[in-house]
Each structure stands twice: as C-alpha cells, then as structure tokens.
Amino acid sequence: QLPSSYRSALGECTYAMATCRPDIAHAVVKLSQFSVCPHKLHYSGLKHLLKYLYHTKSDGLYFWRETANPILTKKDRPRINSNRNDLLWEQRREFGPTELNGSADSDWGTCPKTRRSFSGMIIRMAGGTIAYKTRLQSVIAQSSTEAELMAANDAGKMILYIRSILWDLGIPQLAATVIGEDNDACTAIGNAQKPTPRTKHVDIKQRAIADWIERDLLKLERVDTSVNLSDQMTKLLSRILFHRHNDYILGHVPPGYTRAYKEYFGTGLKVDLNTGDKNPTTSADKRLANSLAARWDHICLYS
C-alpha cells in the first residue's frame, strides 16, 4: 500500500521527470495511462519507480566544460554505471561543446487499447540533455516508417525552436543539426525529399522534415539501435541497454572534448583517420583497430 494516492505519487514522479530525470519519462507516461482506475499491478509498478528514484536521488543532468573553471567548487565526477565495453563509445559521433545534436525513435503500435505508437526524442548539447520528450502519437501509424517519421518531425520542431533560442543567446548553429535515426526508410524518405507509393497516405505535416533538410537546418543520419539514446524513451529495455543509454542521457559519460574523456577511456583504441596510427591494448581493440585501419587504407586507395 502507498501512503498517498496513486495520482499524488504519480505527480511527484512527473515533477522529477519534467525537471531533471529523463530516464523515467517512459515509465511515467505508461503509468499515467492508468491514473483513472489503477490496478494493483500499477500500484506495484509505481512503487518500484519510487524505489528507483530513492536509490538514485543523487542523479541529475550533467554538462561538461572544455576547461575547468577555477571559480566553481570542485565536485566528484558522476558515476558511470556501465562498463567500458558496454558503452560502445567507439561507435558514437563526437560533437563540440556548443554543437546541438539530437536523436529520435518510435515503436510501432505497442498501445494495446489504441494501437498507437510512442515517440521519443533526446536533444543534447555540452555533453548533456537539454530537451527530451515522450508521448503517445495522436494518430495510428500504418507502418513503422510512418511512426518514425512522426518522431523525427517532433524532434525537428523542437530543434528548430532551440536553434532560435541559441541564436538569441549568441550561440548560432551554423551547420545543420544532426538527428540520429535508426530506421533506414525514414532517413531515406527524409533525405530523398519525395514520397514513395507506400507512403503517400502520410500526412503532409510529417513531410516538413524533408523541407528542413533541404534548407540545411537539419540532417538525418542513420545510427544503430544500440546507440540510439531515444530508444529508452519509447520502450522498456534490459538492464545493460538501460544503463548504457542512461549514462549518456544524464551526462555521466564525459564528451570527447574534455580531459575526463581521455582519462576514462585512455589510449586503448585511438585510430587517427589522418594517419591511420593505432595503439590497441586488448585483443578486441586490436581486431577493431585493424578493421578501421584497413577501411582507411581502402579509402586512401580509392578516393
């Protein structure tokens, strides 16, 4: 039994989610669907969420500077819950401290009552998350591609709004903002800027993403599902995947432009694409380094 009502406890979780805890966004949205007449299972799930918040009450959003500010009080670095191999850091693209980037994802028809899909997006800058959203889509998507287009469109609108704010703050985004997307059809339709016979039913507002790409405001890039941070905003994940995404969403992992990044990851696998130099230490790193070096030699021969 909870000491308070279901809605009251859910409201406390919603406040934490809206302020600085994007890691519980999907759980809060799912539990909110049963706020009218909750079952015992929903009370149990809400109690589990409250326990998670209690044991991780020191977590929050972290942002990283290029150089340390001596005026600020020195704090301990956030704890990284994943091990070095689970982070898949060598597969991730690095961004500058003032470079805006995002990711979008969607499931397909997972709501058992309405058969609508969940959209999720993560917008990042300075090594941390500055905007995030999880919502149930307003219409029923007839394909996973349509659901992914809706999610990418939501992410695009949020990014354009943030770009205008950054312009007023004197941090203009001169290059197109990258949106990571793990659906091949979605990225192909957005970059090709034309519909296909199977997507003519998609609403015209979902095709605005193609216009933004043509105007060089956004850029859709294909990323693997294992490194798509928005995957956590749309579905339940295993423990390894949850901690992998959560370490990056909350900013626990230092970005590549910081000294902490070099201290944490070391020089076990550093392949310079300009020279092809590599210094692997483990067998797994050696295999990956050799493959990257071979790919670089192929580029040099045929470019």
GROMACS .gro file of N, CA and C in nm, residues 84-85 89-90 261-271 277-290 292:
model
   90
   84ARG      N    1   3.319  -0.022  -1.963
   84ARG     CA    2   3.376   0.046  -2.078
   84ARG      C    3   3.329  -0.016  -2.210
   85ASN      N    4   3.317  -0.148  -2.215
   85ASN     CA    5   3.277  -0.214  -2.339
   85ASN      C    6   3.128  -0.196  -2.369
   89TRP      N    7   3.149   0.325  -2.704
   89TRP     CA    8   3.191   0.463  -2.727
   89TRP      C    9   3.258   0.481  -2.863
   90GLU      N   10   3.317   0.372  -2.918
   90GLU     CA   11   3.384   0.387  -3.046
   90GLU      C   12   3.286   0.398  -3.162
  261TYR      N   13   3.738   1.264  -2.053
  261TYR     CA   14   3.717   1.160  -2.153
  261TYR      C   15   3.846   1.083  -2.179
  262LYS      N   16   3.955   1.154  -2.195
  262LYS     CA   17   4.083   1.088  -2.220
  262LYS      C   18   4.130   1.009  -2.098
  263GLU      N   19   4.100   1.060  -1.979
  263GLU     CA   20   4.140   0.987  -1.860
  263GLU      C   21   4.058   0.861  -1.839
  264TYR      N   22   3.930   0.864  -1.878
  264TYR     CA   23   3.845   0.746  -1.857
  264TYR      C   24   3.869   0.640  -1.963
  265PHE      N   25   3.866   0.680  -2.090
  265PHE     CA   26   3.882   0.583  -2.196
  265PHE      C   27   4.027   0.552  -2.227
  266GLY      N   28   4.118   0.640  -2.188
  266GLY     CA   29   4.259   0.614  -2.209
  266GLY      C   30   4.295   0.614  -2.356
  267THR      N   31   4.403   0.542  -2.388
  267THR     CA   32   4.451   0.533  -2.526
  267THR      C   33   4.448   0.389  -2.575
  268GLY      N   34   4.351   0.311  -2.520
  268GLY     CA   35   4.344   0.171  -2.560
  268GLY      C   36   4.312   0.155  -2.707
  269LEU      N   37   4.230   0.241  -2.760
  269LEU     CA   38   4.195   0.234  -2.902
  269LEU      C   39   4.181   0.376  -2.955
  270LYS      N   40   4.284   0.425  -3.014
  270LYS     CA   41   4.284   0.557  -3.074
  270LYS      C   42   4.336   0.546  -3.216
  271VAL      N   43   4.247   0.547  -3.312
  271VAL     CA   44   4.286   0.537  -3.452
  271VAL      C   45   4.272   0.675  -3.515
  277ASP      N   46   4.733   0.574  -3.755
  277ASP     CA   47   4.807   0.522  -3.641
  277ASP      C   48   4.711   0.462  -3.541
  278LYS      N   49   4.751   0.354  -3.476
  278LYS     CA   50   4.667   0.287  -3.378
  278LYS      C   51   4.755   0.231  -3.268
  279ASN      N   52   4.699   0.225  -3.150
  279ASN     CA   53   4.770   0.175  -3.034
  279ASN      C   54   4.677   0.089  -2.950
  280PRO      N   55   4.635  -0.029  -2.999
  280PRO     CA   56   4.543  -0.114  -2.923
  280PRO      C   57   4.615  -0.187  -2.810
  281THR      N   58   4.535  -0.221  -2.708
  281THR     CA   59   4.590  -0.292  -2.594
  281THR      C   60   4.528  -0.429  -2.575
  282THR      N   61   4.398  -0.445  -2.598
  282THR     CA   62   4.332  -0.573  -2.582
  282THR      C   63   4.310  -0.638  -2.718
  283SER      N   64   4.274  -0.768  -2.715
  283SER     CA   65   4.251  -0.840  -2.840
  283SER      C   66   4.131  -0.784  -2.915
  284ALA      N   67   4.025  -0.748  -2.840
  284ALA     CA   68   3.907  -0.691  -2.907
  284ALA      C   69   3.942  -0.557  -2.970
  285ASP      N   70   4.019  -0.475  -2.900
  285ASP     CA   71   4.060  -0.347  -2.956
  285ASP      C   72   4.149  -0.365  -3.077
  286LYS      N   73   4.233  -0.468  -3.075
  286LYS     CA   74   4.320  -0.493  -3.189
  286LYS      C   75   4.239  -0.527  -3.314
  287ARG      N   76   4.138  -0.613  -3.296
  287ARG     CA   77   4.054  -0.650  -3.411
  287ARG      C   78   3.982  -0.528  -3.468
  288LEU      N   79   3.926  -0.444  -3.379
  288LEU     CA   80   3.855  -0.326  -3.427
  288LEU      C   81   3.950  -0.227  -3.489
  289ALA      N   82   4.068  -0.209  -3.431
  289ALA     CA   83   4.165  -0.116  -3.485
  289ALA      C   84   4.215  -0.161  -3.622
  290ASN      N   85   4.238  -0.292  -3.639
  290ASN     CA   86   4.282  -0.343  -3.768
  290ASN      C   87   4.176  -0.322  -3.875
  292LEU      N   88   3.944  -0.084  -3.876
  292LEU     CA   89   3.939   0.058  -3.908
  292LEU      C   90   4.057   0.100  -3.993
   0.00000   0.00000   0.00000
